[in-house]
mmCIF file of C-alpha atoms in Angstrom:
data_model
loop_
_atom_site.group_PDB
_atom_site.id
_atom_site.type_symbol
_atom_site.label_atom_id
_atom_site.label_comp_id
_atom_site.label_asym_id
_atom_site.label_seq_id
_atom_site.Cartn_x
_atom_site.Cartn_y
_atom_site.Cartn_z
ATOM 1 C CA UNK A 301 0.000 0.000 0.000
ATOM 2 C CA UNK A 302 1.564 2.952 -1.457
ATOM 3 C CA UNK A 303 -0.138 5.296 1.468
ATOM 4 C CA UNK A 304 1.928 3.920 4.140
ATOM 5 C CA UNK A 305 5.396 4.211 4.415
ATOM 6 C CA UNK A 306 6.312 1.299 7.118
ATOM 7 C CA UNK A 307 4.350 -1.287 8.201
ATOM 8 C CA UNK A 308 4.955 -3.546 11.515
ATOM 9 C CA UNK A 309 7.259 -6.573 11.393
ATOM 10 C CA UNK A 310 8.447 -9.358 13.223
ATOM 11 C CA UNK A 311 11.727 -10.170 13.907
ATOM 12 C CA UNK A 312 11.381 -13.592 11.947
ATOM 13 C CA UNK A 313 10.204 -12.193 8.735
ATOM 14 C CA UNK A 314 12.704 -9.347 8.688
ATOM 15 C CA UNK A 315 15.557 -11.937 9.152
ATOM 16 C CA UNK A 316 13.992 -13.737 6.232
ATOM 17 C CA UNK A 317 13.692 -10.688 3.743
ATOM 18 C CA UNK A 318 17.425 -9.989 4.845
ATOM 19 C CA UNK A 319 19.049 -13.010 4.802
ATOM 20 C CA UNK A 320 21.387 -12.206 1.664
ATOM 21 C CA UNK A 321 23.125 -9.429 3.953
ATOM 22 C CA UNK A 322 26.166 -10.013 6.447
ATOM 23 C CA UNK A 323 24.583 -12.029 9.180
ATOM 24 C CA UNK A 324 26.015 -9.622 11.914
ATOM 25 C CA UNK A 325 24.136 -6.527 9.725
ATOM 26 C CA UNK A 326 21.144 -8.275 10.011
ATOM 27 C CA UNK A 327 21.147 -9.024 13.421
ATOM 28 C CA UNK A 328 22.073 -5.719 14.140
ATOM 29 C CA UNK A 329 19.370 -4.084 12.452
ATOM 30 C CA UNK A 330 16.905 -6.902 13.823
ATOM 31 C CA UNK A 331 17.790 -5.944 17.668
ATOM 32 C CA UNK A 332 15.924 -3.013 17.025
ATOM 33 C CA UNK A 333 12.432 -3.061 19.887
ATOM 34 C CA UNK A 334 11.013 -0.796 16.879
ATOM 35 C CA UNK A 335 11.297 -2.850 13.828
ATOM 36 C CA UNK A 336 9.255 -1.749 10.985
ATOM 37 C CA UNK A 337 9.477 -3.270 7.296
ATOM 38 C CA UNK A 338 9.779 -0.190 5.042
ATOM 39 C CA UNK A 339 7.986 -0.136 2.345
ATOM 40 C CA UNK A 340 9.292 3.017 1.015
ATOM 41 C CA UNK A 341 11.183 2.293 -1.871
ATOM 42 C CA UNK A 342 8.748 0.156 -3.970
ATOM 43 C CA UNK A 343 7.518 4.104 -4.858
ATOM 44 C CA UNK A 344 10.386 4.941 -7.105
ATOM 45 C CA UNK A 345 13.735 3.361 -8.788
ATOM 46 C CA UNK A 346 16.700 4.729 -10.428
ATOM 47 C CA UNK A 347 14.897 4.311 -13.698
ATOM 48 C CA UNK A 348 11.694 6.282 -12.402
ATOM 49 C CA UNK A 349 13.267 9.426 -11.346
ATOM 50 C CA UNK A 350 15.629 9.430 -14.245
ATOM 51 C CA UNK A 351 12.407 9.365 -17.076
ATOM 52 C CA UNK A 352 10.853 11.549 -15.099
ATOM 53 C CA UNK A 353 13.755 14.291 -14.283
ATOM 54 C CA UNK A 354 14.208 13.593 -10.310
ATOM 55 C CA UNK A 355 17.642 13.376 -10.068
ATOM 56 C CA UNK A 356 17.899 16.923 -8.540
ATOM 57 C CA UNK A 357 15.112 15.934 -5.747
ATOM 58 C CA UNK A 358 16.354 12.116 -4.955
ATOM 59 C CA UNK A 359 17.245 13.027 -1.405
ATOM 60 C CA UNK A 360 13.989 15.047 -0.127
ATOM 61 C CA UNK A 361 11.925 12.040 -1.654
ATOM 62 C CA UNK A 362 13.766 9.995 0.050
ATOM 63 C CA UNK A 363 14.013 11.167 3.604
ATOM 64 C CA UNK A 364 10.576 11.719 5.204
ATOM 65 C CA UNK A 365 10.810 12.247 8.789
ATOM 66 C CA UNK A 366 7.171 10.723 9.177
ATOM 67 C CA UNK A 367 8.246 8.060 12.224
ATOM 68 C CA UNK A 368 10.917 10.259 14.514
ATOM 69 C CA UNK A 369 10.868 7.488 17.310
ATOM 70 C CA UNK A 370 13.166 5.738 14.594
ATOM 71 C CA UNK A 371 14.655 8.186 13.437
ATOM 72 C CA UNK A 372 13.306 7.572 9.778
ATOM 73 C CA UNK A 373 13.937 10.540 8.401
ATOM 74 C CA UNK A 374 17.583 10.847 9.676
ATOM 75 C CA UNK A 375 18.625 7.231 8.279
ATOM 76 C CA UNK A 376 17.249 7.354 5.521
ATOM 77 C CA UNK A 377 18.232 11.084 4.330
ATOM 78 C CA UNK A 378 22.381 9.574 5.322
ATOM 79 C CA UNK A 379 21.928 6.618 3.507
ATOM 80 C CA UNK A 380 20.627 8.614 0.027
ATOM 81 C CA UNK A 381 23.427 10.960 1.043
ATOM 82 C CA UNK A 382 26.290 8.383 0.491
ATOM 83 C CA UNK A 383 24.499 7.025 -2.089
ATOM 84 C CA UNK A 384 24.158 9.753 -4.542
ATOM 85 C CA UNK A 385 27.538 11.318 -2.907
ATOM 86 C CA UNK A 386 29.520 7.900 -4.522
ATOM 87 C CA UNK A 387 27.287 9.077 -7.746
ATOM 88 C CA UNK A 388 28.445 12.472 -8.075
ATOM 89 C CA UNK A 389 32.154 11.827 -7.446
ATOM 90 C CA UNK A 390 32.318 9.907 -10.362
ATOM 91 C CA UNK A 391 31.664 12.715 -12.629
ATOM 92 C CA UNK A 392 33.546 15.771 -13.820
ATOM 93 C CA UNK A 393 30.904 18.469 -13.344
ATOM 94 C CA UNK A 394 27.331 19.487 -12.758
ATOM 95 C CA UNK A 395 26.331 18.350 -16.596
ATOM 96 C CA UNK A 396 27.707 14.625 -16.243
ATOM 97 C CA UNK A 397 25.433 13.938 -13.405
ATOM 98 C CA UNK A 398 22.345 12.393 -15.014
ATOM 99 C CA UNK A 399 24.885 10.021 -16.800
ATOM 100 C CA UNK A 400 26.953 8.975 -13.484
ATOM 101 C CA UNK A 401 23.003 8.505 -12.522
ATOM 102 C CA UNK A 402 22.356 5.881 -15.488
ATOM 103 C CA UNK A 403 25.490 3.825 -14.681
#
């Protein structure tokens, strides 16, 4: 449901969804009391925000700070941070940064 932006968890079916990552990430993330599954990113990929010009506004999509006792917002606004910070290192200047985007 595209309206919410986490829904509840348990502990089991997190570690199930997860269980590609490092098992000590996992963990780590699953000793959380406040364990939500986020269902934030099925809204928009790489491709989406591309076709439909984005790029500029990736990181205020991505950082809502709808559930503070998480500290949603926060993560999620360092995480597109290093993300698109990797990106734009990669390029040369301001008009390379919808290719660095694409690759």
């Amino acid at each position: 449901d595209l309206e919410d932006w986490a829904k509840p968890t348990t502990t089991k079916q997190f570690l199930a969804q997860v269980k590609s990552w490092s098992s000590q990430l996992a963990i780590a993330f699953a000793g959380n009391h406040f364990l939500d599954k986020w269902t934030l990113f099925t809204i928009g990929t790489l491709q989406w925000m591309l076709q439909c010009n984005r790029c500029e506004s990736t990181l205020e999509k991505r950082a809502p700070a709808k559930f503070p006792r998480i500290g949603a917002g926060a993560g999620m606004a360092m995480e597109a941070t290093y993300v698109l910070s990797n990106l734009i290192t990669s390029v040369a200047g301001v008009g390379s940064i919808k290719e660095a985007l694409r690759a």
